[in-house]
PDB file of N, CA, C and O in Angstrom:
ATOM      1  N   TRP A 724     -40.635  34.386 -33.621  1.00 88.00           N
ATOM      2  CA  TRP A 724     -41.937  34.305 -34.251  1.00 88.00           C
ATOM      3  C   TRP A 724     -42.366  35.651 -34.820  1.00 88.00           C
ATOM      4  O   TRP A 724     -42.845  35.714 -35.935  1.00 88.00           O
ATOM      5  N   TRP A 725     -42.190  36.726 -34.054  1.00 91.00           N
ATOM      6  CA  TRP A 725     -42.560  38.058 -34.546  1.00 91.00           C
ATOM      7  C   TRP A 725     -41.707  38.463 -35.733  1.00 91.00           C
ATOM      8  O   TRP A 725     -42.187  39.138 -36.639  1.00 91.00           O
ATOM      9  N   ASP A 726     -40.442  38.049 -35.681  1.00 95.00           N
ATOM     10  CA  ASP A 726     -39.553  38.369 -36.805  1.00 95.00           C
ATOM     11  C   ASP A 726     -40.049  37.722 -38.094  1.00 95.00           C
ATOM     12  O   ASP A 726     -40.034  38.344 -39.162  1.00 95.00           O
ATOM     13  N   LYS A 727     -40.478  36.463 -37.999  1.00 94.00           N
ATOM     14  CA  LYS A 727     -40.990  35.765 -39.178  1.00 94.00           C
ATOM     15  C   LYS A 727     -42.228  36.460 -39.724  1.00 94.00           C
ATOM     16  O   LYS A 727     -42.388  36.604 -40.939  1.00 94.00           O
ATOM     17  N   MET A 728     -43.114  36.875 -38.830  1.00 95.00           N
ATOM     18  CA  MET A 728     -44.327  37.568 -39.260  1.00 95.00           C
ATOM     19  C   MET A 728     -43.989  38.889 -39.949  1.00 95.00           C
ATOM     20  O   MET A 728     -44.569  39.234 -40.973  1.00 95.00           O
ATOM     21  N   ALA A 729     -43.047  39.622 -39.383  1.00 95.00           N
ATOM     22  CA  ALA A 729     -42.649  40.909 -39.970  1.00 95.00           C
ATOM     23  C   ALA A 729     -42.041  40.694 -41.352  1.00 95.00           C
ATOM     24  O   ALA A 729     -42.328  41.443 -42.288  1.00 95.00           O
ATOM     25  N   LEU A 730     -41.192  39.687 -41.481  1.00 95.00           N
ATOM     26  CA  LEU A 730     -40.587  39.395 -42.781  1.00 95.00           C
ATOM     27  C   LEU A 730     -41.647  38.966 -43.799  1.00 95.00           C
ATOM     28  O   LEU A 730     -41.581  39.346 -44.970  1.00 95.00           O
ATOM     29  N   HIS A 731     -42.601  38.199 -43.356  1.00 94.00           N
ATOM     30  CA  HIS A 731     -43.666  37.755 -44.248  1.00 94.00           C
ATOM     31  C   HIS A 731     -44.494  38.952 -44.724  1.00 94.00           C
ATOM     32  O   HIS A 731     -44.814  39.058 -45.916  1.00 94.00           O
ATOM     33  N   ARG A 732     -44.836  39.859 -43.837  1.00 95.00           N
ATOM     34  CA  ARG A 732     -45.586  41.061 -44.225  1.00 95.00           C
ATOM     35  C   ARG A 732     -44.769  41.907 -45.194  1.00 95.00           C
ATOM     36  O   ARG A 732     -45.302  42.448 -46.168  1.00 95.00           O
ATOM     37  N   HIS A 733     -43.483  42.026 -44.928  1.00 96.00           N
ATOM     38  CA  HIS A 733     -42.610  42.802 -45.810  1.00 96.00           C
ATOM     39  C   HIS A 733     -42.559  42.160 -47.200  1.00 96.00           C
ATOM     40  O   HIS A 733     -42.668  42.847 -48.217  1.00 96.00           O
ATOM     41  N   TYR A 734     -42.412  40.849 -47.234  1.00 95.00           N
ATOM     42  CA  TYR A 734     -42.369  40.140 -48.514  1.00 95.00           C
ATOM     43  C   TYR A 734     -43.659  40.380 -49.296  1.00 95.00           C
ATOM     44  O   TYR A 734     -43.630  40.655 -50.497  1.00 95.00           O
ATOM     45  N   ARG A 735     -44.814  40.263 -48.622  1.00 96.00           N
ATOM     46  CA  ARG A 735     -46.095  40.483 -49.299  1.00 96.00           C
ATOM     47  C   ARG A 735     -46.191  41.895 -49.845  1.00 96.00           C
ATOM     48  O   ARG A 735     -46.659  42.110 -50.965  1.00 96.00           O
ATOM     49  N   SER A 736     -45.736  42.862 -49.067  1.00 96.00           N
ATOM     50  CA  SER A 736     -45.774  44.257 -49.497  1.00 96.00           C
ATOM     51  C   SER A 736     -44.904  44.474 -50.735  1.00 96.00           C
ATOM     52  O   SER A 736     -45.324  45.099 -51.714  1.00 96.00           O
ATOM     53  N   VAL A 737     -43.702  43.960 -50.693  1.00 97.00           N
ATOM     54  CA  VAL A 737     -42.778  44.107 -51.821  1.00 97.00           C
ATOM     55  C   VAL A 737     -43.318  43.381 -53.047  1.00 97.00           C
ATOM     56  O   VAL A 737     -43.272  43.899 -54.166  1.00 97.00           O
ATOM     57  N   ASN A 738     -43.877  42.192 -52.843  1.00 97.00           N
ATOM     58  CA  ASN A 738     -44.419  41.431 -53.968  1.00 97.00           C
ATOM     59  C   ASN A 738     -45.602  42.159 -54.607  1.00 97.00           C
ATOM     60  O   ASN A 738     -45.717  42.188 -55.834  1.00 97.00           O
ATOM     61  N   CYS A 739     -46.457  42.763 -53.801  1.00 98.00           N
ATOM     62  CA  CYS A 739     -47.579  43.529 -54.353  1.00 98.00           C
ATOM     63  C   CYS A 739     -47.063  44.664 -55.229  1.00 98.00           C
ATOM     64  O   CYS A 739     -47.551  44.861 -56.352  1.00 98.00           O
ATOM     65  N   ARG A 740     -46.097  45.398 -54.730  1.00 98.00           N
ATOM     66  CA  ARG A 740     -45.562  46.526 -55.499  1.00 98.00           C
ATOM     67  C   ARG A 740     -44.838  46.057 -56.755  1.00 98.00           C
ATOM     68  O   ARG A 740     -44.923  46.691 -57.813  1.00 98.00           O
ATOM     69  N   LEU A 741     -44.136  44.921 -56.655  1.00 98.00           N
ATOM     70  CA  LEU A 741     -43.465  44.356 -57.828  1.00 98.00           C
ATOM     71  C   LEU A 741     -44.488  43.951 -58.888  1.00 98.00           C
ATOM     72  O   LEU A 741     -44.313  44.259 -60.081  1.00 98.00           O
ATOM     73  N   GLN A 742     -45.546  43.291 -58.485  1.00 98.00           N
ATOM     74  CA  GLN A 742     -46.564  42.871 -59.442  1.00 98.00           C
ATOM     75  C   GLN A 742     -47.243  44.077 -60.085  1.00 98.00           C
ATOM     76  O   GLN A 742     -47.596  44.038 -61.265  1.00 98.00           O
ATOM     77  N   TRP A 743     -47.405  45.156 -59.332  1.00 98.00           N
ATOM     78  CA  TRP A 743     -47.963  46.386 -59.902  1.00 98.00           C
ATOM     79  C   TRP A 743     -47.059  46.899 -61.017  1.00 98.00           C
ATOM     80  O   TRP A 743     -47.513  47.261 -62.102  1.00 98.00           O
ATOM     81  N   ARG A 744     -45.752  46.956 -60.760  1.00 98.00           N
ATOM     82  CA  ARG A 744     -44.811  47.429 -61.788  1.00 98.00           C
ATOM     83  C   ARG A 744     -44.840  46.509 -63.003  1.00 98.00           C
ATOM     84  O   ARG A 744     -44.790  46.963 -64.148  1.00 98.00           O
ATOM     85  N   LEU A 745     -44.893  45.185 -62.766  1.00 98.00           N
ATOM     86  CA  LEU A 745     -44.935  44.236 -63.877  1.00 98.00           C
ATOM     87  C   LEU A 745     -46.228  44.397 -64.677  1.00 98.00           C
ATOM     88  O   LEU A 745     -46.214  44.283 -65.908  1.00 98.00           O
ATOM     89  N   LEU A 746     -47.327  44.681 -63.998  1.00 98.00           N
ATOM     90  CA  LEU A 746     -48.594  44.920 -64.689  1.00 98.00           C
ATOM     91  C   LEU A 746     -48.498  46.165 -65.567  1.00 98.00           C
ATOM     92  O   LEU A 746     -48.904  46.149 -66.735  1.00 98.00           O
ATOM     93  N   ILE A 747     -47.956  47.231 -65.018  1.00 97.00           N
ATOM     94  CA  ILE A 747     -47.801  48.473 -65.790  1.00 97.00           C
ATOM     95  C   ILE A 747     -46.925  48.230 -67.016  1.00 97.00           C
ATOM     96  O   ILE A 747     -47.252  48.655 -68.125  1.00 97.00           O
ATOM     97  N   ASN A 748     -45.819  47.534 -66.826  1.00 98.00           N
ATOM     98  CA  ASN A 748     -44.923  47.242 -67.956  1.00 98.00           C
ATOM     99  C   ASN A 748     -45.626  46.382 -69.005  1.00 98.00           C
ATOM    100  O   ASN A 748     -45.459  46.608 -70.206  1.00 98.00           O
ATOM    101  N   ALA A 749     -46.399  45.394 -68.562  1.00 98.00           N
ATOM    102  CA  ALA A 749     -47.113  44.526 -69.505  1.00 98.00           C
ATOM    103  C   ALA A 749     -48.135  45.327 -70.303  1.00 98.00           C
ATOM    104  O   ALA A 749     -48.301  45.102 -71.508  1.00 98.00           O
ATOM    105  N   VAL A 750     -48.822  46.251 -69.659  1.00 97.00           N
ATOM    106  CA  VAL A 750     -49.798  47.090 -70.368  1.00 97.00           C
ATOM    107  C   VAL A 750     -49.079  47.968 -71.384  1.00 97.00           C
ATOM    108  O   VAL A 750     -49.516  48.093 -72.532  1.00 97.00           O
ATOM    109  N   LYS A 751     -47.971  48.577 -70.969  1.00 98.00           N
ATOM    110  CA  LYS A 751     -47.211  49.424 -71.898  1.00 98.00           C
ATOM    111  C   LYS A 751     -46.712  48.629 -73.103  1.00 98.00           C
ATOM    112  O   LYS A 751     -46.656  49.143 -74.208  1.00 98.00           O
ATOM    113  N   GLU A 752     -46.339  47.364 -72.860  1.00 98.00           N
ATOM    114  CA  GLU A 752     -45.831  46.510 -73.939  1.00 98.00           C
ATOM    115  C   GLU A 752     -46.960  45.802 -74.692  1.00 98.00           C
ATOM    116  O   GLU A 752     -46.692  45.018 -75.597  1.00 98.00           O
ATOM    117  N   ARG A 753     -48.199  46.065 -74.277  1.00 98.00           N
ATOM    118  CA  ARG A 753     -49.372  45.430 -74.889  1.00 98.00           C
ATOM    119  C   ARG A 753     -49.247  43.911 -74.859  1.00 98.00           C
ATOM    120  O   ARG A 753     -49.421  43.225 -75.878  1.00 98.00           O
ATOM    121  N   ASN A 754     -48.944  43.406 -73.668  1.00 98.00           N
ATOM    122  CA  ASN A 754     -48.744  41.974 -73.470  1.00 98.00           C
ATOM    123  C   ASN A 754     -49.811  41.460 -72.503  1.00 98.00           C
ATOM    124  O   ASN A 754     -49.597  41.443 -71.291  1.00 98.00           O
ATOM    125  N   PRO A 755     -50.972  41.045 -73.020  1.00 98.00           N
ATOM    126  CA  PRO A 755     -52.061  40.637 -72.126  1.00 98.00           C
ATOM    127  C   PRO A 755     -51.745  39.419 -71.269  1.00 98.00           C
ATOM    128  O   PRO A 755     -52.200  39.331 -70.131  1.00 98.00           O
ATOM    129  N   SER A 756     -50.977  38.473 -71.783  1.00 98.00           N
ATOM    130  CA  SER A 756     -50.669  37.284 -70.970  1.00 98.00           C
ATOM    131  C   SER A 756     -49.791  37.653 -69.774  1.00 98.00           C
ATOM    132  O   SER A 756     -49.984  37.128 -68.677  1.00 98.00           O
ATOM    133  N   ALA A 757     -48.854  38.564 -69.967  1.00 98.00           N
ATOM    134  CA  ALA A 757     -48.024  39.002 -68.844  1.00 98.00           C
ATOM    135  C   ALA A 757     -48.850  39.814 -67.848  1.00 98.00           C
ATOM    136  O   ALA A 757     -48.659  39.697 -66.630  1.00 98.00           O
ATOM    137  N   ALA A 758     -49.784  40.607 -68.360  1.00 98.00           N
ATOM    138  CA  ALA A 758     -50.650  41.383 -67.473  1.00 98.00           C
ATOM    139  C   ALA A 758     -51.520  40.444 -66.644  1.00 98.00           C
ATOM    140  O   ALA A 758     -51.648  40.616 -65.427  1.00 98.00           O
ATOM    141  N   LEU A 759     -52.106  39.447 -67.273  1.00 98.00           N
ATOM    142  CA  LEU A 759     -52.933  38.487 -66.556  1.00 98.00           C
ATOM    143  C   LEU A 759     -52.123  37.705 -65.525  1.00 98.00           C
ATOM    144  O   LEU A 759     -52.610  37.422 -64.429  1.00 98.00           O
ATOM    145  N   ALA A 760     -50.889  37.380 -65.856  1.00 98.00           N
ATOM    146  CA  ALA A 760     -50.045  36.606 -64.946  1.00 98.00           C
ATOM    147  C   ALA A 760     -49.826  37.320 -63.616  1.00 98.00           C
ATOM    148  O   ALA A 760     -49.650  36.662 -62.584  1.00 98.00           O
ATOM    149  N   THR A 761     -49.855  38.644 -63.619  1.00 97.00           N
ATOM    150  CA  THR A 761     -49.658  39.367 -62.359  1.00 97.00           C
ATOM    151  C   THR A 761     -50.807  39.119 -61.390  1.00 97.00           C
ATOM    152  O   THR A 761     -50.623  39.212 -60.180  1.00 97.00           O
ATOM    153  N   PHE A 762     -51.993  38.792 -61.909  1.00 98.00           N
ATOM    154  CA  PHE A 762     -53.159  38.529 -61.057  1.00 98.00           C
ATOM    155  C   PHE A 762     -53.198  37.104 -60.528  1.00 98.00           C
ATOM    156  O   PHE A 762     -54.018  36.789 -59.677  1.00 98.00           O
ATOM    157  N   LEU A 763     -52.341  36.237 -61.021  1.00 97.00           N
ATOM    158  CA  LEU A 763     -52.387  34.825 -60.654  1.00 97.00           C
ATOM    159  C   LEU A 763     -51.541  34.501 -59.424  1.00 97.00           C
ATOM    160  O   LEU A 763     -51.111  33.365 -59.257  1.00 97.00           O
ATOM    161  N   HIS A 764     -51.335  35.478 -58.589  1.00 96.00           N
ATOM    162  CA  HIS A 764     -50.604  35.283 -57.342  1.00 96.00           C
ATOM    163  C   HIS A 764     -51.596  35.146 -56.195  1.00 96.00           C
ATOM    164  O   HIS A 764     -52.761  35.528 -56.312  1.00 96.00           O
ATOM    165  N   ALA A 765     -51.104  34.631 -55.095  1.00 94.00           N
ATOM    166  CA  ALA A 765     -51.951  34.479 -53.904  1.00 94.00           C
ATOM    167  C   ALA A 765     -52.347  35.850 -53.366  1.00 94.00           C
ATOM    168  O   ALA A 765     -51.636  36.835 -53.577  1.00 94.00           O
ATOM    169  N   PRO A 766     -53.494  35.910 -52.686  1.00 94.00           N
ATOM    170  CA  PRO A 766     -53.872  37.168 -52.036  1.00 94.00           C
ATOM    171  C   PRO A 766     -52.760  37.600 -51.088  1.00 94.00           C
ATOM    172  O   PRO A 766     -52.079  36.731 -50.551  1.00 94.00           O
ATOM    173  N   PRO A 767     -52.522  38.853 -50.964  1.00 97.00           N
ATOM    174  CA  PRO A 767     -53.339  40.001 -51.312  1.00 97.00           C
ATOM    175  C   PRO A 767     -53.022  40.624 -52.668  1.00 97.00           C
ATOM    176  O   PRO A 767     -53.563  41.677 -52.980  1.00 97.00           O
ATOM    177  N   VAL A 768     -52.181  39.994 -53.482  1.00 98.00           N
ATOM    178  CA  VAL A 768     -51.744  40.613 -54.739  1.00 98.00           C
ATOM    179  C   VAL A 768     -52.907  41.006 -55.652  1.00 98.00           C
ATOM    180  O   VAL A 768     -52.983  42.157 -56.078  1.00 98.00           O
ATOM    181  N   PRO A 769     -53.841  40.098 -55.975  1.00 98.00           N
ATOM    182  CA  PRO A 769     -54.922  40.517 -56.887  1.00 98.00           C
ATOM    183  C   PRO A 769     -55.753  41.681 -56.341  1.00 98.00           C
ATOM    184  O   PRO A 769     -56.152  42.568 -57.088  1.00 98.00           O
ATOM    185  N   PHE A 770     -55.989  41.686 -55.027  1.00 98.00           N
ATOM    186  CA  PHE A 770     -56.761  42.772 -54.422  1.00 98.00           C
ATOM    187  C   PHE A 770     -55.992  44.089 -54.481  1.00 98.00           C
ATOM    188  O   PHE A 770     -56.569  45.148 -54.723  1.00 98.00           O
ATOM    189  N   TYR A 771     -54.693  44.011 -54.267  1.00 98.00           N
ATOM    190  CA  TYR A 771     -53.829  45.196 -54.355  1.00 98.00           C
ATOM    191  C   TYR A 771     -53.879  45.764 -55.773  1.00 98.00           C
ATOM    192  O   TYR A 771     -54.052  46.970 -55.966  1.00 98.00           O
ATOM    193  N   LEU A 772     -53.750  44.894 -56.759  1.00 98.00           N
ATOM    194  CA  LEU A 772     -53.756  45.334 -58.155  1.00 98.00           C
ATOM    195  C   LEU A 772     -55.105  45.946 -58.538  1.00 98.00           C
ATOM    196  O   LEU A 772     -55.150  47.009 -59.163  1.00 98.00           O
ATOM    197  N   LEU A 773     -56.179  45.281 -58.158  1.00 98.00           N
ATOM    198  CA  LEU A 773     -57.508  45.819 -58.460  1.00 98.00           C
ATOM    199  C   LEU A 773     -57.722  47.172 -57.791  1.00 98.00           C
ATOM    200  O   LEU A 773     -58.279  48.089 -58.399  1.00 98.00           O
ATOM    201  N   GLY A 774     -57.275  47.296 -56.553  1.00 98.00           N
ATOM    202  CA  GLY A 774     -57.402  48.573 -55.856  1.00 98.00           C
ATOM    203  C   GLY A 774     -56.659  49.679 -56.564  1.00 98.00           C
ATOM    204  O   GLY A 774     -57.176  50.794 -56.717  1.00 98.00           O
ATOM    205  N   HIS A 775     -55.449  49.382 -57.009  1.00 97.00           N
ATOM    206  CA  HIS A 775     -54.671  50.405 -57.713  1.00 97.00           C
ATOM    207  C   HIS A 775     -55.274  50.734 -59.076  1.00 97.00           C
ATOM    208  O   HIS A 775     -55.247  51.883 -59.504  1.00 97.00           O
ATOM    209  N   LEU A 776     -55.797  49.729 -59.768  1.00 97.00           N
ATOM    210  CA  LEU A 776     -56.444  49.993 -61.050  1.00 97.00           C
ATOM    211  C   LEU A 776     -57.673  50.879 -60.868  1.00 97.00           C
ATOM    212  O   LEU A 776     -57.882  51.826 -61.648  1.00 97.00           O
ATOM    213  N   LEU A 777     -58.472  50.598 -59.847  1.00 97.00           N
ATOM    214  CA  LEU A 777     -59.636  51.439 -59.579  1.00 97.00           C
ATOM    215  C   LEU A 777     -59.226  52.856 -59.197  1.00 97.00           C
ATOM    216  O   LEU A 777     -59.848  53.834 -59.634  1.00 97.00           O
ATOM    217  N   GLU A 778     -58.177  52.972 -58.413  1.00 97.00           N
ATOM    218  CA  GLU A 778     -57.674  54.294 -58.031  1.00 97.00           C
ATOM    219  C   GLU A 778     -57.231  55.085 -59.258  1.00 97.00           C
ATOM    220  O   GLU A 778     -57.588  56.262 -59.410  1.00 97.00           O
ATOM    221  N   GLN A 779     -56.493  54.438 -60.158  1.00 96.00           N
ATOM    222  CA  GLN A 779     -56.033  55.109 -61.370  1.00 96.00           C
ATOM    223  C   GLN A 779     -57.202  55.483 -62.275  1.00 96.00           C
ATOM    224  O   GLN A 779     -57.216  56.562 -62.860  1.00 96.00           O
ATOM    225  N   PHE A 780     -58.187  54.602 -62.375  1.00 95.00           N
ATOM    226  CA  PHE A 780     -59.374  54.901 -63.164  1.00 95.00           C
ATOM    227  C   PHE A 780     -60.078  56.139 -62.611  1.00 95.00           C
ATOM    228  O   PHE A 780     -60.435  57.040 -63.354  1.00 95.00           O
ATOM    229  N   PHE A 781     -60.252  56.179 -61.299  1.00 96.00           N
ATOM    230  CA  PHE A 781     -60.902  57.319 -60.658  1.00 96.00           C
ATOM    231  C   PHE A 781     -60.105  58.604 -60.893  1.00 96.00           C
ATOM    232  O   PHE A 781     -60.661  59.630 -61.278  1.00 96.00           O
ATOM    233  N   LEU A 782     -58.798  58.557 -60.662  1.00 95.00           N
ATOM    234  CA  LEU A 782     -57.967  59.750 -60.832  1.00 95.00           C
ATOM    235  C   LEU A 782     -58.000  60.255 -62.274  1.00 95.00           C
ATOM    236  O   LEU A 782     -58.114  61.457 -62.515  1.00 95.00           O
ATOM    237  N   ARG A 783     -57.915  59.351 -63.231  1.00 92.00           N
ATOM    238  CA  ARG A 783     -57.918  59.758 -64.638  1.00 92.00           C
ATOM    239  C   ARG A 783     -59.281  60.275 -65.065  1.00 92.00           C
ATOM    240  O   ARG A 783     -59.382  61.207 -65.872  1.00 92.00           O
ATOM    241  N   THR A 784     -60.337  59.680 -64.537  1.00 94.00           N
ATOM    242  CA  THR A 784     -61.679  60.143 -64.836  1.00 94.00           C
ATOM    243  C   THR A 784     -61.888  61.555 -64.285  1.00 94.00           C
ATOM    244  O   THR A 784     -62.436  62.423 -64.970  1.00 94.00           O
ATOM    245  N   MET A 785     -61.453  61.783 -63.061  1.00 92.00           N
ATOM    246  CA  MET A 785     -61.602  63.103 -62.454  1.00 92.00           C
ATOM    247  C   MET A 785     -60.796  64.144 -63.219  1.00 92.00           C
ATOM    248  O   MET A 785     -61.235  65.280 -63.373  1.00 92.00           O
ATOM    249  N   LYS A 786     -59.630  63.771 -63.693  1.00 89.00           N
ATOM    250  CA  LYS A 786     -58.789  64.698 -64.459  1.00 89.00           C
ATOM    251  C   LYS A 786     -59.506  65.103 -65.749  1.00 89.00           C
ATOM    252  O   LYS A 786     -59.471  66.260 -66.137  1.00 89.00           O
ATOM    253  N   ARG A 787     -60.165  64.131 -66.397  1.00 87.00           N
ATOM    254  CA  ARG A 787     -60.896  64.446 -67.634  1.00 87.00           C
ATOM    255  C   ARG A 787     -62.092  65.349 -67.348  1.00 87.00           C
ATOM    256  O   ARG A 787     -62.388  66.246 -68.118  1.00 87.00           O
ATOM    257  N   VAL A 788     -62.783  65.071 -66.249  1.00 88.00           N
ATOM    258  CA  VAL A 788     -63.957  65.882 -65.896  1.00 88.00           C
ATOM    259  C   VAL A 788     -63.527  67.310 -65.608  1.00 88.00           C
ATOM    260  O   VAL A 788     -64.154  68.257 -66.080  1.00 88.00           O
ATOM    261  N   LYS A 789     -62.440  67.472 -64.875  1.00 86.00           N
ATOM    262  CA  LYS A 789     -61.951  68.823 -64.555  1.00 86.00           C
ATOM    263  C   LYS A 789     -61.471  69.525 -65.814  1.00 86.00           C
ATOM    264  O   LYS A 789     -61.633  70.716 -65.974  1.00 86.00           O
ATOM    265  N   GLY A 790     -60.847  68.761 -66.716  1.00 83.00           N
ATOM    266  CA  GLY A 790     -60.350  69.348 -67.966  1.00 83.00           C
ATOM    267  C   GLY A 790     -61.468  69.777 -68.894  1.00 83.00           C
ATOM    268  O   GLY A 790     -61.326  70.726 -69.666  1.00 83.00           O
ATOM    269  N   ALA A 791     -62.597  69.091 -68.822  1.00 78.00           N
ATOM    270  CA  ALA A 791     -63.738  69.405 -69.696  1.00 78.00           C
ATOM    271  C   ALA A 791     -64.545  70.583 -69.167  1.00 78.00           C
ATOM    272  O   ALA A 791     -65.288  71.204 -69.919  1.00 78.00           O
ATOM    273  N   ALA A 792     -64.385  70.890 -67.903  1.00 68.00           N
ATOM    274  CA  ALA A 792     -65.194  71.969 -67.305  1.00 68.00           C
ATOM    275  C   ALA A 792     -64.646  73.346 -67.627  1.00 68.00           C
ATOM    276  O   ALA A 792     -63.599  73.616 -68.021  1.00 68.00           O
TER     277      ALA A 792
END
């Protein structure tokens, strides 16, 4: 039973990271349907993606603020 739970957690972790890479590639290729498709997975994928997008937004915003100062 514990083995199944560990494998399930591992699968979710790998799937989240895979969807992140697919989202980045879709944005680079300017493919909105592929980008949207990454969000159409079961939780925790959409939350993972939103968290990373917010993190990147914050980091890039801070970089611009520091660069302007």
